[in-house]
XYZ file of N, CA and C in Angstrom:
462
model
N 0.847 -1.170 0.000
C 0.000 0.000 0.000
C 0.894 1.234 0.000
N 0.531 1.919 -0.708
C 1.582 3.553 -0.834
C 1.007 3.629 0.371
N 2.162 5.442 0.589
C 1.586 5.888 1.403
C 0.646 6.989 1.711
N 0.088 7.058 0.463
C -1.176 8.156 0.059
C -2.144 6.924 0.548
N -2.068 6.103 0.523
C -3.182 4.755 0.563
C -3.400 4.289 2.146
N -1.874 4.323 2.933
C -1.592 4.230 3.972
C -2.759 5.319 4.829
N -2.607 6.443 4.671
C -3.007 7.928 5.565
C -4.138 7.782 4.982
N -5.084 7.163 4.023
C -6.459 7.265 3.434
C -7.169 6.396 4.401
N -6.496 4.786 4.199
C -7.424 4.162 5.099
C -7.063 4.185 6.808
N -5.949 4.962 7.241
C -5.550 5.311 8.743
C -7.011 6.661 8.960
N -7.332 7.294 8.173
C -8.415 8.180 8.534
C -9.583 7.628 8.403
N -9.824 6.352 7.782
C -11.369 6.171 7.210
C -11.879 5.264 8.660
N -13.050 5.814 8.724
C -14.111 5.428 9.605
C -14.366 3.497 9.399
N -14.451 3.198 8.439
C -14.941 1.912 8.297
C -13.393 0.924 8.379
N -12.044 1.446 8.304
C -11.446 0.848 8.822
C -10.903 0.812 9.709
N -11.122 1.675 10.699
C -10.775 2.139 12.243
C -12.612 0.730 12.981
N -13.298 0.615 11.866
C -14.309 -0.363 12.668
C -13.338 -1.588 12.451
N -13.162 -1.851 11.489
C -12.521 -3.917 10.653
C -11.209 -3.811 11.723
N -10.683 -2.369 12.169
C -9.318 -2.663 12.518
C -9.548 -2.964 14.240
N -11.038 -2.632 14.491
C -11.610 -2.843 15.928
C -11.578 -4.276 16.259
N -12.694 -4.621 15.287
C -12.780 -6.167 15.499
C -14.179 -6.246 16.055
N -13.514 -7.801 17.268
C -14.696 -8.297 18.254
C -15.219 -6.789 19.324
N -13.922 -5.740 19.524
C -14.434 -4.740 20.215
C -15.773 -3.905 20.133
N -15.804 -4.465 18.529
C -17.382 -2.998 18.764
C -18.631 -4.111 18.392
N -19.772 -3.631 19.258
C -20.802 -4.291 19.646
C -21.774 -4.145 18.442
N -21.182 -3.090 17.474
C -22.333 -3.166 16.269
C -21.963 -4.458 15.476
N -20.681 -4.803 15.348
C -20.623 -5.942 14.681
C -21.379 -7.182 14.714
N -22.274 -7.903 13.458
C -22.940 -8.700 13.876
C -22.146 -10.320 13.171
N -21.280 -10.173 12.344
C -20.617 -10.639 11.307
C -19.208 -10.555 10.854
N -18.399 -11.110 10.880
C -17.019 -11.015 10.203
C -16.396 -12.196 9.596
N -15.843 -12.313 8.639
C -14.345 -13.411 8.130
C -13.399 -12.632 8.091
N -12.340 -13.309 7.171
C -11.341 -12.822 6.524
C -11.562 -11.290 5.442
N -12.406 -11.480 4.804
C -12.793 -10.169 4.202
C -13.880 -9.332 4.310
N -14.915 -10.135 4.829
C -16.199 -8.857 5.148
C -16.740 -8.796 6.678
N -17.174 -7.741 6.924
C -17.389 -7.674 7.989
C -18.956 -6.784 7.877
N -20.133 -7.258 8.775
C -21.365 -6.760 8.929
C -21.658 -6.323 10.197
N -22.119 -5.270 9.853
C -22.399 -4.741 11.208
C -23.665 -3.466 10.780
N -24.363 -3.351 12.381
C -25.762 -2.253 12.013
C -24.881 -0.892 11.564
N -26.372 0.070 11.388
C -25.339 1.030 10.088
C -25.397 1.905 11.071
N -25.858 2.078 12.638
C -26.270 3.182 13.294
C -26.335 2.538 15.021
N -26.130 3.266 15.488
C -26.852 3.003 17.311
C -28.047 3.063 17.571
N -28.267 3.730 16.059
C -29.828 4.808 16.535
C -30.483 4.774 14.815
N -30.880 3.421 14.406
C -31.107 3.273 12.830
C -32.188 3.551 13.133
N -33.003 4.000 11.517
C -34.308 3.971 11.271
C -35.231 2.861 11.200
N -34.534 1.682 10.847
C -35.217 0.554 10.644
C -34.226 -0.835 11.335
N -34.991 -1.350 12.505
C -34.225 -2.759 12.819
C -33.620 -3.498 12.185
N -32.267 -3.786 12.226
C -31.356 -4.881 11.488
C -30.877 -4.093 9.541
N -30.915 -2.804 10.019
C -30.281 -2.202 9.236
C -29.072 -2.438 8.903
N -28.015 -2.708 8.082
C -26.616 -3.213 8.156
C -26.036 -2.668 7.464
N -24.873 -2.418 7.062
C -23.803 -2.789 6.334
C -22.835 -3.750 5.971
N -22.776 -4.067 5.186
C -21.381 -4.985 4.358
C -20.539 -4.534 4.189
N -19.372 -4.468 4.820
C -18.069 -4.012 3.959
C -17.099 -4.678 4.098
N -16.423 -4.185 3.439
C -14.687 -5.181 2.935
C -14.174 -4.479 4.446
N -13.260 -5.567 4.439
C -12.259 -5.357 5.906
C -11.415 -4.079 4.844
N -11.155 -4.800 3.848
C -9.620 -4.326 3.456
C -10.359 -3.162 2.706
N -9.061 -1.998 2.603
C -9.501 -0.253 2.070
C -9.531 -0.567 0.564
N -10.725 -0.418 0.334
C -10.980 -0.934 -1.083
C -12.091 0.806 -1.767
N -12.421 1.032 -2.579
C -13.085 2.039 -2.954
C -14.557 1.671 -3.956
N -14.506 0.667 -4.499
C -15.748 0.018 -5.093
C -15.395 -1.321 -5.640
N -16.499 -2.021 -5.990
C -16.189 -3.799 -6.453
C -15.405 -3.668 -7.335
N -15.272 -2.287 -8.298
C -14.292 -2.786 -9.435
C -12.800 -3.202 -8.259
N -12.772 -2.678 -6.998
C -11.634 -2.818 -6.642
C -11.016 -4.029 -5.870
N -11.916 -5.268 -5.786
C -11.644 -6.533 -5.684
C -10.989 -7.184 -5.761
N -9.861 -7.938 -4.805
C -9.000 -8.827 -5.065
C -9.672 -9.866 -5.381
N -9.145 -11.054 -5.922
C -9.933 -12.489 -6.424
C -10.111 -13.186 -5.286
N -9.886 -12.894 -3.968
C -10.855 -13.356 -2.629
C -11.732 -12.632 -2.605
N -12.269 -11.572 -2.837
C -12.918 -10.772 -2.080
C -14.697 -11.055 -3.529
N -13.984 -10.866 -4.300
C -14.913 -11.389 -5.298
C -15.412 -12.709 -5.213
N -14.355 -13.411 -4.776
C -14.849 -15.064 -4.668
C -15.724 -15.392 -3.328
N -15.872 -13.979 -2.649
C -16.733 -13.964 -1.137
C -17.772 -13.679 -0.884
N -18.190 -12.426 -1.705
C -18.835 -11.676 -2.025
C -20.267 -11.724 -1.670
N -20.325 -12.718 -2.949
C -21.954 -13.189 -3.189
C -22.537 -13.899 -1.786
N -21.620 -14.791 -1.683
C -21.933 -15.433 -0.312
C -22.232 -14.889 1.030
N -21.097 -13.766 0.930
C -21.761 -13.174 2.293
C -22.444 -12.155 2.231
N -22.724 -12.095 1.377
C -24.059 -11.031 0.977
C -25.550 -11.491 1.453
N -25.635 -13.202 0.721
C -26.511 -13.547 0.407
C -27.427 -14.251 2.179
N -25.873 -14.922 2.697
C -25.609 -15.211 4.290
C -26.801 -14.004 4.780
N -26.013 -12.870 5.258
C -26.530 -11.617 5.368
C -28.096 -11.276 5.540
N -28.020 -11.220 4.008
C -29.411 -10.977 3.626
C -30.693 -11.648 4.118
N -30.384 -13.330 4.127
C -30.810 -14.062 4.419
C -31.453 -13.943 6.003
N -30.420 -13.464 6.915
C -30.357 -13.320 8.410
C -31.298 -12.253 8.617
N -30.948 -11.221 7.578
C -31.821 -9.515 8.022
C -33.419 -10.235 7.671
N -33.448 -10.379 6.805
C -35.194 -11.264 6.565
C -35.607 -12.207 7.353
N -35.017 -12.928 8.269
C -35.097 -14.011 8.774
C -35.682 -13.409 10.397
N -34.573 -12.292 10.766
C -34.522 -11.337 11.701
C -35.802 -10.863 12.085
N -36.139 -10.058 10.905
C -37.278 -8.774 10.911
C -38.652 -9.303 10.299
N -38.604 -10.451 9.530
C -39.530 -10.561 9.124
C -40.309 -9.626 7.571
N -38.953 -9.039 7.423
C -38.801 -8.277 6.040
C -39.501 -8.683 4.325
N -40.596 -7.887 4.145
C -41.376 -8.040 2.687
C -40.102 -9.260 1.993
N -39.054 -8.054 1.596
C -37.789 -7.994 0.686
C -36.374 -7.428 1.313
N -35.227 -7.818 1.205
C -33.959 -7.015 1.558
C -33.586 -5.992 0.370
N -33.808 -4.433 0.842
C -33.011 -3.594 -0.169
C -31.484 -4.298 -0.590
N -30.602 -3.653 -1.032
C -29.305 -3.254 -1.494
C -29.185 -2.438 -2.130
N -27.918 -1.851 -1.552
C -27.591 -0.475 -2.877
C -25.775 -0.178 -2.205
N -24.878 0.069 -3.018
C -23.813 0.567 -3.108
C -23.452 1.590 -3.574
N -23.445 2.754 -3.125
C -22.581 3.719 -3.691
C -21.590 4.174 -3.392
N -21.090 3.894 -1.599
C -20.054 4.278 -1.563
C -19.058 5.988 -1.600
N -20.040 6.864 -1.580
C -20.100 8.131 -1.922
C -19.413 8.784 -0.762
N -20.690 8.590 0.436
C -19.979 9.649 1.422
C -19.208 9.137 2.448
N -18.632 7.928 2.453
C -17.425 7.284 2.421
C -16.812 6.157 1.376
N -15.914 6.306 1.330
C -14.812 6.014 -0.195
C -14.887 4.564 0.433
N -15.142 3.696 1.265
C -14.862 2.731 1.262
C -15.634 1.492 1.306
N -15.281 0.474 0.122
C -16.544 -0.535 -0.265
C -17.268 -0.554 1.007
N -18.716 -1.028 1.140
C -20.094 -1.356 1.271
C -21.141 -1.083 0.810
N -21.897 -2.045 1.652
C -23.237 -2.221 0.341
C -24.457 -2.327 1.910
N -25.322 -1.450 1.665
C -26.686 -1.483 2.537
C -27.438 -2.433 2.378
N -27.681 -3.484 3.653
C -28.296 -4.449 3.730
C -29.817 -4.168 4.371
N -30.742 -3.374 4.003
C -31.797 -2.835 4.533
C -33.126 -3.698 4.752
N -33.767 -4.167 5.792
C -34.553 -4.763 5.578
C -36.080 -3.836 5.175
N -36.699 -4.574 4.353
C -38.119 -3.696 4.055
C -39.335 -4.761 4.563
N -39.826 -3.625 5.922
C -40.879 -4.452 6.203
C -41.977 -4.103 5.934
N -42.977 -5.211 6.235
C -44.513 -4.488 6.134
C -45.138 -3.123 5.797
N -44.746 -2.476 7.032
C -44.567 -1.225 7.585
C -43.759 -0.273 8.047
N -43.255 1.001 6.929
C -41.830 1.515 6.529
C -41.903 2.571 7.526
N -40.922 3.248 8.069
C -40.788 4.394 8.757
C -41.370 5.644 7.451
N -42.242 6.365 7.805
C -42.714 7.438 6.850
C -43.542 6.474 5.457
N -43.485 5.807 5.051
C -44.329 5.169 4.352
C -42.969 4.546 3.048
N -41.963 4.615 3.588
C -40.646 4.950 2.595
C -40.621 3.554 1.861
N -40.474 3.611 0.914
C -40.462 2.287 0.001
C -39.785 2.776 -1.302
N -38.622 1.446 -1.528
C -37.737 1.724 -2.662
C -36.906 2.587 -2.688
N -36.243 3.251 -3.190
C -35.461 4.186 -2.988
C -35.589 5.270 -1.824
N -37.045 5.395 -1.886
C -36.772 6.449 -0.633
C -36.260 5.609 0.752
N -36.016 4.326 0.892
C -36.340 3.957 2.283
C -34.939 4.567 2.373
N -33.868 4.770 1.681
C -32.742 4.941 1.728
C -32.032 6.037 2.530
N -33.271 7.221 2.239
C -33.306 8.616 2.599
C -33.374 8.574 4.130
N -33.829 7.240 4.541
C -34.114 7.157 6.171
C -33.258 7.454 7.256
N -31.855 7.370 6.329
C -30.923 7.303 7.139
C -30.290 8.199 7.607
N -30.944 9.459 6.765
C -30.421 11.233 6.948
C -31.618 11.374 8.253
N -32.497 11.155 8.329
C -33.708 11.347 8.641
C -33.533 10.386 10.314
N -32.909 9.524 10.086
C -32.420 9.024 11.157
C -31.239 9.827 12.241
N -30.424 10.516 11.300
C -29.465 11.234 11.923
C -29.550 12.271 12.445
N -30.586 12.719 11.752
C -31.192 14.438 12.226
C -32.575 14.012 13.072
N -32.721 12.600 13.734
C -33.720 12.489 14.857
C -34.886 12.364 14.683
N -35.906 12.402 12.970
C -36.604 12.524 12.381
C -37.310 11.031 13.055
N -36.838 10.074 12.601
C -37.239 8.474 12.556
C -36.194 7.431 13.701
N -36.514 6.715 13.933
C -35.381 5.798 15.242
C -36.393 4.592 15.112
N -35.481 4.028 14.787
C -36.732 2.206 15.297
C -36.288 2.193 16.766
N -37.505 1.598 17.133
C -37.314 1.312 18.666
C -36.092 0.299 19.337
N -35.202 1.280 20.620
C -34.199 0.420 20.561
C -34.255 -0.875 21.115
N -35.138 -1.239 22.197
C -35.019 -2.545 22.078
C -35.420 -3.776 21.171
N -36.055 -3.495 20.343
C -35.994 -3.689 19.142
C -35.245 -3.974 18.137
N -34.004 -2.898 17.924
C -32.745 -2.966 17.526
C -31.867 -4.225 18.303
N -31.639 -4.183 19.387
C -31.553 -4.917 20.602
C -31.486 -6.408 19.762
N -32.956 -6.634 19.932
C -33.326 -7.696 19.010
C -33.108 -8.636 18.492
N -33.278 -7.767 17.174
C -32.915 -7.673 16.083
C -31.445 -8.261 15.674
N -30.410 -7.077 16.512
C -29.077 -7.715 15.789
C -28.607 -8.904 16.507
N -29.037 -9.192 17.619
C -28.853 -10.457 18.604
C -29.148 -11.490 17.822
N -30.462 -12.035 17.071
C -31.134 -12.916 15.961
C -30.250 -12.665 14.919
N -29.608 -11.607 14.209
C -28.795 -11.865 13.413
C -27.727 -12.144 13.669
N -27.144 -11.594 14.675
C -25.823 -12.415 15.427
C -25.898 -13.926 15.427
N -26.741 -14.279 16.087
C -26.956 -15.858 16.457
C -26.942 -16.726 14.872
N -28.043 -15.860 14.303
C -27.901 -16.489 12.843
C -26.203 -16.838 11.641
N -25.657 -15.816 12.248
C -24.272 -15.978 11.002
C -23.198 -16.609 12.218
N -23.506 -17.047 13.409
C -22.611 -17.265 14.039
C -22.175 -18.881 13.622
């Protein structure tokens, strides 16, 4: 790793989490390359998650041939758990990666009954709306939630 690459992922948020480990309690999930964990303390919707690469990666084009060969699987693991969890219609996904540079992908569950009526793209918006205090799923709930998905990928 240069060392423009070095000081990128020494500042980034999502690898100061992979470089945590078993320490942080959002984690519900880890291997060798991905690690899942809720997207918030204080999400809009129970068993909200993220996927991301341990390693400082910037989007799938940026995949080593493990990380690609992992991928699907622990996506699908994942996904499987958040629906299993919540009782979720469908599991969103979406990657962009924008307002942090470093791979993940939103593992959102969509239930029945959306915070604000949010469905499809908007449920996405939940998460601003979450931050500015707007929406909060109930925390024991959350509680839950990631405990059943814990248990599930364990």
């Amino acid at each position: 790793m240069s060392a423009a690459n070095t000081s990128k992922a020494a500042a980034c948020p999502m690898c100061e989490i992979a470089a945590a480990g078993g320490d942080d309690a959002s984690i519900v999930y880890q291997d060798d390359y991905w690690l899942a964990r809720s997207i918030s303390p204080t999400p809009a919707v129970a068993g909200w998650l993220l996927l991301q690469a341990k390693r400082h990666i910037g989007d799938s084009a940026d995949f080593n041939a493990e990380e690609a060969a992992t991928f699907g699987a622990a996506l699908q693991r994942t996904a499987h758990a958040v629906r299993a969890a919540t009782g979720a219609v469908r599991v969103y996904l979406a990657s962009l990666n924008e307002g942090t540079p470093h791979f993940h992908s939103h593992v959102l569950p969509r239930l029945p009954e959306m915070p604000n009526g949010a469905l499809g793209f908007d449920a996405f918006a939940l998460s601003a709306a979450a931050r500015r205090g707007e929406v909060r799923a109930d925390p024991a709930e959350v509680t839950r939630v990631l405990a059943a998905i814990r248990a599930q990928l364990a």
